[in-house]
PDB file of N, CA and C in Angstrom:
ATOM      1  N   MET A 184     100.877   9.232 -13.286  1.00  0.00           N
ATOM      2  CA  MET A 184      99.718   9.636 -14.061  1.00  0.00           C
ATOM      3  C   MET A 184     100.148  10.069 -15.456  1.00  0.00           C
ATOM      4  N   GLU A 185      99.330   9.740 -16.405  1.00  0.00           N
ATOM      5  CA  GLU A 185      99.634  10.032 -17.797  1.00  0.00           C
ATOM      6  C   GLU A 185      99.273  11.476 -18.142  1.00  0.00           C
ATOM      7  N   LYS A 186     100.176  12.133 -18.850  1.00  0.00           N
ATOM      8  CA  LYS A 186      99.946  13.513 -19.298  1.00  0.00           C
ATOM      9  C   LYS A 186      98.992  13.518 -20.480  1.00  0.00           C
ATOM     10  N   THR A 187      98.149  14.530 -20.520  1.00  0.00           N
ATOM     11  CA  THR A 187      97.214  14.739 -21.610  1.00  0.00           C
ATOM     12  C   THR A 187      97.459  16.122 -22.192  1.00  0.00           C
ATOM     13  N   VAL A 188      97.415  16.234 -23.517  1.00  0.00           N
ATOM     14  CA  VAL A 188      97.567  17.521 -24.188  1.00  0.00           C
ATOM     15  C   VAL A 188      96.298  17.787 -24.979  1.00  0.00           C
ATOM     16  N   ILE A 189      95.739  18.984 -24.796  1.00  0.00           N
ATOM     17  CA  ILE A 189      94.576  19.393 -25.583  1.00  0.00           C
ATOM     18  C   ILE A 189      94.866  20.739 -26.244  1.00  0.00           C
ATOM     19  N   CYS A 190      94.320  20.924 -27.424  1.00  0.00           N
ATOM     20  CA  CYS A 190      94.382  22.200 -28.133  1.00  0.00           C
ATOM     21  C   CYS A 190      92.952  22.567 -28.502  1.00  0.00           C
ATOM     22  N   GLY A 191      92.565  23.770 -28.180  1.00  0.00           N
ATOM     23  CA  GLY A 191      91.209  24.196 -28.485  1.00  0.00           C
ATOM     24  C   GLY A 191      90.993  25.636 -28.087  1.00  0.00           C
ATOM     25  N   TYR A 192      89.739  26.002 -28.002  1.00  0.00           N
ATOM     26  CA  TYR A 192      89.354  27.371 -27.666  1.00  0.00           C
ATOM     27  C   TYR A 192      88.649  27.404 -26.319  1.00  0.00           C
ATOM     28  N   VAL A 193      88.887  28.464 -25.565  1.00  0.00           N
ATOM     29  CA  VAL A 193      88.183  28.652 -24.299  1.00  0.00           C
ATOM     30  C   VAL A 193      86.725  28.952 -24.646  1.00  0.00           C
ATOM     31  N   ASP A 194      85.857  27.986 -24.383  1.00  0.00           N
ATOM     32  CA  ASP A 194      84.438  28.124 -24.701  1.00  0.00           C
ATOM     33  C   ASP A 194      83.749  29.056 -23.713  1.00  0.00           C
ATOM     34  N   HIS A 195      83.948  28.788 -22.436  1.00  0.00           N
ATOM     35  CA  HIS A 195      83.434  29.693 -21.405  1.00  0.00           C
ATOM     36  C   HIS A 195      84.145  29.449 -20.081  1.00  0.00           C
ATOM     37  N   ILE A 196      84.105  30.467 -19.242  1.00  0.00           N
ATOM     38  CA  ILE A 196      84.735  30.411 -17.926  1.00  0.00           C
ATOM     39  C   ILE A 196      83.634  30.184 -16.902  1.00  0.00           C
ATOM     40  N   ILE A 197      83.785  29.114 -16.127  1.00  0.00           N
ATOM     41  CA  ILE A 197      82.808  28.767 -15.106  1.00  0.00           C
ATOM     42  C   ILE A 197      83.067  29.572 -13.838  1.00  0.00           C
ATOM     43  N   TYR A 198      84.343  29.671 -13.449  1.00  0.00           N
ATOM     44  CA  TYR A 198      84.730  30.371 -12.223  1.00  0.00           C
ATOM     45  C   TYR A 198      86.126  30.926 -12.397  1.00  0.00           C
ATOM     46  N   GLN A 199      86.360  32.134 -11.866  1.00  0.00           N
ATOM     47  CA  GLN A 199      87.706  32.704 -11.886  1.00  0.00           C
ATOM     48  C   GLN A 199      87.898  33.552 -10.636  1.00  0.00           C
ATOM     49  N   ASN A 200      88.949  33.238  -9.868  1.00  0.00           N
ATOM     50  CA  ASN A 200      89.287  33.994  -8.672  1.00  0.00           C
ATOM     51  C   ASN A 200      90.174  35.163  -9.083  1.00  0.00           C
ATOM     52  N   ALA A 201      89.706  36.375  -8.881  1.00  0.00           N
ATOM     53  CA  ALA A 201      90.443  37.565  -9.308  1.00  0.00           C
ATOM     54  C   ALA A 201      91.741  37.764  -8.537  1.00  0.00           C
ATOM     55  N   GLU A 202      91.817  37.272  -7.312  1.00  0.00           N
ATOM     56  CA  GLU A 202      93.011  37.474  -6.492  1.00  0.00           C
ATOM     57  C   GLU A 202      94.170  36.564  -6.887  1.00  0.00           C
ATOM     58  N   ASN A 203      93.881  35.272  -7.104  1.00  0.00           N
ATOM     59  CA  ASN A 203      94.991  34.350  -7.369  1.00  0.00           C
ATOM     60  C   ASN A 203      94.973  33.740  -8.769  1.00  0.00           C
ATOM     61  N   GLY A 204      93.938  34.035  -9.584  1.00  0.00           N
ATOM     62  CA  GLY A 204      93.881  33.546 -10.953  1.00  0.00           C
ATOM     63  C   GLY A 204      93.360  32.128 -11.122  1.00  0.00           C
ATOM     64  N   TYR A 205      92.996  31.456 -10.002  1.00  0.00           N
ATOM     65  CA  TYR A 205      92.474  30.092 -10.132  1.00  0.00           C
ATOM     66  C   TYR A 205      91.212  30.134 -10.991  1.00  0.00           C
ATOM     67  N   THR A 206      91.175  29.262 -11.991  1.00  0.00           N
ATOM     68  CA  THR A 206      90.102  29.290 -12.981  1.00  0.00           C
ATOM     69  C   THR A 206      89.579  27.891 -13.256  1.00  0.00           C
ATOM     70  N   VAL A 207      88.273  27.809 -13.449  1.00  0.00           N
ATOM     71  CA  VAL A 207      87.625  26.608 -13.950  1.00  0.00           C
ATOM     72  C   VAL A 207      86.967  27.032 -15.261  1.00  0.00           C
ATOM     73  N   MET A 208      87.338  26.380 -16.366  1.00  0.00           N
ATOM     74  CA  MET A 208      86.829  26.783 -17.674  1.00  0.00           C
ATOM     75  C   MET A 208      86.596  25.563 -18.547  1.00  0.00           C
ATOM     76  N   VAL A 209      85.840  25.772 -19.612  1.00  0.00           N
ATOM     77  CA  VAL A 209      85.586  24.714 -20.572  1.00  0.00           C
ATOM     78  C   VAL A 209      86.353  25.038 -21.848  1.00  0.00           C
ATOM     79  N   VAL A 210      87.165  24.079 -22.307  1.00  0.00           N
ATOM     80  CA  VAL A 210      87.923  24.207 -23.549  1.00  0.00           C
ATOM     81  C   VAL A 210      87.328  23.221 -24.549  1.00  0.00           C
ATOM     82  N   SER A 211      87.073  23.705 -25.760  1.00  0.00           N
ATOM     83  CA  SER A 211      86.474  22.825 -26.763  1.00  0.00           C
ATOM     84  C   SER A 211      87.281  22.841 -28.053  1.00  0.00           C
ATOM     85  N   ASP A 212      87.221  21.711 -28.750  1.00  0.00           N
ATOM     86  CA  ASP A 212      87.766  21.603 -30.097  1.00  0.00           C
ATOM     87  C   ASP A 212      86.634  21.124 -30.984  1.00  0.00           C
ATOM     88  N   GLU A 213      86.931  20.716 -32.198  1.00  0.00           N
ATOM     89  CA  GLU A 213      85.859  20.311 -33.110  1.00  0.00           C
ATOM     90  C   GLU A 213      85.189  19.006 -32.708  1.00  0.00           C
ATOM     91  N   LYS A 214      85.792  18.226 -31.810  1.00  0.00           N
ATOM     92  CA  LYS A 214      85.260  16.922 -31.442  1.00  0.00           C
ATOM     93  C   LYS A 214      84.621  16.869 -30.058  1.00  0.00           C
ATOM     94  N   SER A 215      85.153  17.632 -29.110  1.00  0.00           N
ATOM     95  CA  SER A 215      84.706  17.476 -27.734  1.00  0.00           C
ATOM     96  C   SER A 215      84.978  18.734 -26.918  1.00  0.00           C
ATOM     97  N   GLU A 216      84.597  18.662 -25.648  1.00  0.00           N
ATOM     98  CA  GLU A 216      84.925  19.729 -24.720  1.00  0.00           C
ATOM     99  C   GLU A 216      85.300  19.106 -23.390  1.00  0.00           C
ATOM    100  N   ILE A 217      86.143  19.832 -22.638  1.00  0.00           N
ATOM    101  CA  ILE A 217      86.600  19.330 -21.349  1.00  0.00           C
ATOM    102  C   ILE A 217      86.723  20.500 -20.378  1.00  0.00           C
ATOM    103  N   THR A 218      86.438  20.211 -19.116  1.00  0.00           N
ATOM    104  CA  THR A 218      86.618  21.202 -18.059  1.00  0.00           C
ATOM    105  C   THR A 218      88.083  21.193 -17.655  1.00  0.00           C
ATOM    106  N   VAL A 219      88.664  22.393 -17.556  1.00  0.00           N
ATOM    107  CA  VAL A 219      90.078  22.552 -17.221  1.00  0.00           C
ATOM    108  C   VAL A 219      90.178  23.417 -15.975  1.00  0.00           C
ATOM    109  N   THR A 220      91.056  23.034 -15.042  1.00  0.00           N
ATOM    110  CA  THR A 220      91.274  23.809 -13.830  1.00  0.00           C
ATOM    111  C   THR A 220      92.744  24.189 -13.726  1.00  0.00           C
ATOM    112  N   GLY A 221      93.013  25.309 -13.066  1.00  0.00           N
ATOM    113  CA  GLY A 221      94.390  25.740 -12.841  1.00  0.00           C
ATOM    114  C   GLY A 221      94.461  27.243 -12.665  1.00  0.00           C
ATOM    115  N   VAL A 222      95.665  27.740 -12.511  1.00  0.00           N
ATOM    116  CA  VAL A 222      95.882  29.176 -12.360  1.00  0.00           C
ATOM    117  C   VAL A 222      96.169  29.758 -13.736  1.00  0.00           C
ATOM    118  N   PHE A 223      95.220  30.548 -14.223  1.00  0.00           N
ATOM    119  CA  PHE A 223      95.310  31.195 -15.533  1.00  0.00           C
ATOM    120  C   PHE A 223      95.131  32.690 -15.312  1.00  0.00           C
ATOM    121  N   ARG A 224      96.171  33.454 -15.460  1.00  0.00           N
ATOM    122  CA  ARG A 224      96.055  34.904 -15.295  1.00  0.00           C
ATOM    123  C   ARG A 224      95.833  35.541 -16.655  1.00  0.00           C
ATOM    124  N   GLY A 225      94.739  36.271 -16.791  1.00  0.00           N
ATOM    125  CA  GLY A 225      94.479  37.002 -18.016  1.00  0.00           C
ATOM    126  C   GLY A 225      93.882  36.185 -19.141  1.00  0.00           C
ATOM    127  N   ILE A 226      93.415  34.984 -18.882  1.00  0.00           N
ATOM    128  CA  ILE A 226      92.793  34.159 -19.928  1.00  0.00           C
ATOM    129  C   ILE A 226      91.366  34.644 -20.154  1.00  0.00           C
ATOM    130  N   ASP A 227      90.888  34.531 -21.396  1.00  0.00           N
ATOM    131  CA  ASP A 227      89.547  35.013 -21.702  1.00  0.00           C
ATOM    132  C   ASP A 227      88.850  34.083 -22.690  1.00  0.00           C
ATOM    133  N   THR A 228      87.554  34.169 -22.716  1.00  0.00           N
ATOM    134  CA  THR A 228      86.744  33.381 -23.637  1.00  0.00           C
ATOM    135  C   THR A 228      87.178  33.645 -25.082  1.00  0.00           C
ATOM    136  N   GLY A 229      87.253  32.574 -25.875  1.00  0.00           N
ATOM    137  CA  GLY A 229      87.601  32.690 -27.281  1.00  0.00           C
ATOM    138  C   GLY A 229      89.078  32.515 -27.590  1.00  0.00           C
ATOM    139  N   GLU A 230      89.926  32.508 -26.572  1.00  0.00           N
ATOM    140  CA  GLU A 230      91.356  32.347 -26.833  1.00  0.00           C
ATOM    141  C   GLU A 230      91.671  30.895 -27.195  1.00  0.00           C
ATOM    142  N   ARG A 231      92.603  30.737 -28.121  1.00  0.00           N
ATOM    143  CA  ARG A 231      93.069  29.411 -28.531  1.00  0.00           C
ATOM    144  C   ARG A 231      94.225  29.021 -27.619  1.00  0.00           C
ATOM    145  N   VAL A 232      94.144  27.815 -27.038  1.00  0.00           N
ATOM    146  CA  VAL A 232      95.134  27.392 -26.056  1.00  0.00           C
ATOM    147  C   VAL A 232      95.620  25.971 -26.333  1.00  0.00           C
ATOM    148  N   ARG A 233      96.830  25.721 -25.867  1.00  0.00           N
ATOM    149  CA  ARG A 233      97.394  24.361 -25.832  1.00  0.00           C
ATOM    150  C   ARG A 233      97.701  24.108 -24.371  1.00  0.00           C
ATOM    151  N   ILE A 234      97.030  23.106 -23.803  1.00  0.00           N
ATOM    152  CA  ILE A 234      97.157  22.838 -22.370  1.00  0.00           C
ATOM    153  C   ILE A 234      97.643  21.422 -22.160  1.00  0.00           C
ATOM    154  N   GLU A 235      98.626  21.289 -21.270  1.00  0.00           N
ATOM    155  CA  GLU A 235      99.124  19.977 -20.871  1.00  0.00           C
ATOM    156  C   GLU A 235      98.813  19.798 -19.400  1.00  0.00           C
ATOM    157  N   GLY A 236      98.323  18.622 -19.057  1.00  0.00           N
ATOM    158  CA  GLY A 236      97.993  18.363 -17.666  1.00  0.00           C
ATOM    159  C   GLY A 236      97.617  16.921 -17.436  1.00  0.00           C
ATOM    160  N   VAL A 237      96.936  16.695 -16.322  1.00  0.00           N
ATOM    161  CA  VAL A 237      96.554  15.356 -15.896  1.00  0.00           C
ATOM    162  C   VAL A 237      95.040  15.310 -15.715  1.00  0.00           C
ATOM    163  N   ILE A 238      94.406  14.276 -16.265  1.00  0.00           N
ATOM    164  CA  ILE A 238      92.973  14.075 -16.087  1.00  0.00           C
ATOM    165  C   ILE A 238      92.724  13.565 -14.671  1.00  0.00           C
ATOM    166  N   GLN A 239      91.759  14.203 -14.005  1.00  0.00           N
ATOM    167  CA  GLN A 239      91.368  13.779 -12.663  1.00  0.00           C
ATOM    168  C   GLN A 239      89.853  13.665 -12.599  1.00  0.00           C
ATOM    169  N   GLU A 240      89.372  12.827 -11.711  1.00  0.00           N
ATOM    170  CA  GLU A 240      87.943  12.660 -11.503  1.00  0.00           C
ATOM    171  C   GLU A 240      87.566  13.403 -10.226  1.00  0.00           C
ATOM    172  N   HIS A 241      86.820  14.511 -10.375  1.00  0.00           N
ATOM    173  CA  HIS A 241      86.341  15.270  -9.223  1.00  0.00           C
ATOM    174  C   HIS A 241      85.090  14.578  -8.696  1.00  0.00           C
ATOM    175  N   PRO A 242      84.954  14.394  -7.367  1.00  0.00           N
ATOM    176  CA  PRO A 242      83.811  13.658  -6.832  1.00  0.00           C
ATOM    177  C   PRO A 242      82.448  14.296  -7.141  1.00  0.00           C
ATOM    178  N   SER A 243      82.398  15.618  -7.268  1.00  0.00           N
ATOM    179  CA  SER A 243      81.125  16.287  -7.544  1.00  0.00           C
ATOM    180  C   SER A 243      80.961  16.705  -8.997  1.00  0.00           C
ATOM    181  N   TYR A 244      82.061  17.072  -9.657  1.00  0.00           N
ATOM    182  CA  TYR A 244      81.973  17.681 -10.988  1.00  0.00           C
ATOM    183  C   TYR A 244      82.452  16.791 -12.131  1.00  0.00           C
ATOM    184  N   GLY A 245      82.934  15.596 -11.825  1.00  0.00           N
ATOM    185  CA  GLY A 245      83.328  14.662 -12.871  1.00  0.00           C
ATOM    186  C   GLY A 245      84.734  14.896 -13.400  1.00  0.00           C
ATOM    187  N   GLU A 246      84.953  14.459 -14.638  1.00  0.00           N
ATOM    188  CA  GLU A 246      86.280  14.499 -15.256  1.00  0.00           C
ATOM    189  C   GLU A 246      86.744  15.929 -15.523  1.00  0.00           C
ATOM    190  N   GLN A 247      87.970  16.225 -15.089  1.00  0.00           N
ATOM    191  CA  GLN A 247      88.579  17.537 -15.290  1.00  0.00           C
ATOM    192  C   GLN A 247      90.052  17.356 -15.634  1.00  0.00           C
ATOM    193  N   LEU A 248      90.573  18.296 -16.410  1.00  0.00           N
ATOM    194  CA  LEU A 248      92.008  18.320 -16.708  1.00  0.00           C
ATOM    195  C   LEU A 248      92.653  19.345 -15.791  1.00  0.00           C
ATOM    196  N   ARG A 249      93.593  18.896 -14.952  1.00  0.00           N
ATOM    197  CA  ARG A 249      94.322  19.804 -14.078  1.00  0.00           C
ATOM    198  C   ARG A 249      95.539  20.316 -14.852  1.00  0.00           C
ATOM    199  N   MET A 250      95.531  21.594 -15.176  1.00  0.00           N
ATOM    200  CA  MET A 250      96.564  22.197 -16.012  1.00  0.00           C
ATOM    201  C   MET A 250      97.918  22.212 -15.309  1.00  0.00           C
ATOM    202  N   GLU A 251      98.957  21.834 -16.067  1.00  0.00           N
ATOM    203  CA  GLU A 251     100.340  21.965 -15.612  1.00  0.00           C
ATOM    204  C   GLU A 251     101.057  23.038 -16.422  1.00  0.00           C
ATOM    205  N   THR A 252     100.805  23.081 -17.736  1.00  0.00           N
ATOM    206  CA  THR A 252     101.349  24.149 -18.582  1.00  0.00           C
ATOM    207  C   THR A 252     100.264  24.609 -19.556  1.00  0.00           C
ATOM    208  N   CYS A 253     100.332  25.895 -19.902  1.00  0.00           N
ATOM    209  CA  CYS A 253      99.358  26.461 -20.834  1.00  0.00           C
ATOM    210  C   CYS A 253     100.068  27.448 -21.752  1.00  0.00           C
ATOM    211  N   GLU A 254      99.765  27.338 -23.040  1.00  0.00           N
ATOM    212  CA  GLU A 254     100.300  28.259 -24.034  1.00  0.00           C
ATOM    213  C   GLU A 254      99.128  28.857 -24.806  1.00  0.00           C
ATOM    214  N   VAL A 255      99.029  30.199 -24.802  1.00  0.00           N
ATOM    215  CA  VAL A 255      98.012  30.865 -25.614  1.00  0.00           C
ATOM    216  C   VAL A 255      98.579  30.970 -27.019  1.00  0.00           C
ATOM    217  N   MET A 256      97.793  30.522 -28.006  1.00  0.00           N
ATOM    218  CA  MET A 256      98.263  30.446 -29.384  1.00  0.00           C
ATOM    219  C   MET A 256      97.460  31.398 -30.262  1.00  0.00           C
ATOM    220  N   ALA A 257      98.012  31.714 -31.423  1.00  0.00           N
ATOM    221  CA  ALA A 257      97.314  32.564 -32.385  1.00  0.00           C
ATOM    222  C   ALA A 257      96.124  31.797 -32.958  1.00  0.00           C
ATOM    223  N   PRO A 258      95.047  32.489 -33.311  1.00  0.00           N
ATOM    224  CA  PRO A 258      93.903  31.821 -33.940  1.00  0.00           C
ATOM    225  C   PRO A 258      94.346  31.120 -35.225  1.00  0.00           C
ATOM    226  N   ASP A 259      93.649  30.006 -35.563  1.00  0.00           N
ATOM    227  CA  ASP A 259      94.064  29.247 -36.740  1.00  0.00           C
ATOM    228  C   ASP A 259      92.973  29.091 -37.783  1.00  0.00           C
ATOM    229  N   ASP A 260      91.881  29.850 -37.669  1.00  0.00           N
ATOM    230  CA  ASP A 260      90.862  29.783 -38.702  1.00  0.00           C
ATOM    231  C   ASP A 260      90.243  31.175 -38.908  1.00  0.00           C
ATOM    232  N   ARG A 261      89.537  31.338 -39.996  1.00  0.00           N
ATOM    233  CA  ARG A 261      88.977  32.651 -40.354  1.00  0.00           C
ATOM    234  C   ARG A 261      87.969  33.141 -39.315  1.00  0.00           C
ATOM    235  N   LYS A 262      87.143  32.245 -38.807  1.00  0.00           N
ATOM    236  CA  LYS A 262      86.122  32.617 -37.837  1.00  0.00           C
ATOM    237  C   LYS A 262      86.749  33.219 -36.583  1.00  0.00           C
ATOM    238  N   SER A 263      87.830  32.639 -36.117  1.00  0.00           N
ATOM    239  CA  SER A 263      88.497  33.096 -34.896  1.00  0.00           C
ATOM    240  C   SER A 263      89.173  34.434 -35.076  1.00  0.00           C
ATOM    241  N   ILE A 264      89.727  34.656 -36.255  1.00  0.00           N
ATOM    242  CA  ILE A 264      90.449  35.898 -36.517  1.00  0.00           C
ATOM    243  C   ILE A 264      89.468  37.037 -36.559  1.00  0.00           C
TER     244      ILE A 264
END
């Protein structure tokens, strides 16, 4: 499977398990948005992230990026700061 890298902001969190950190969230950039799944401990809405993973087709929820690595980055524009 081909790796995909996205950089953007956590737009909103759909689901987060407090015990194990499993999260379903939407990450958006200036062009698009994508649903991302994986274990994210301490991630919050508005954070800028760089995520590497694999695109998968969920039978009920459609296209999702399954996170393999995630880096929280500093904001890069005035609005975010």
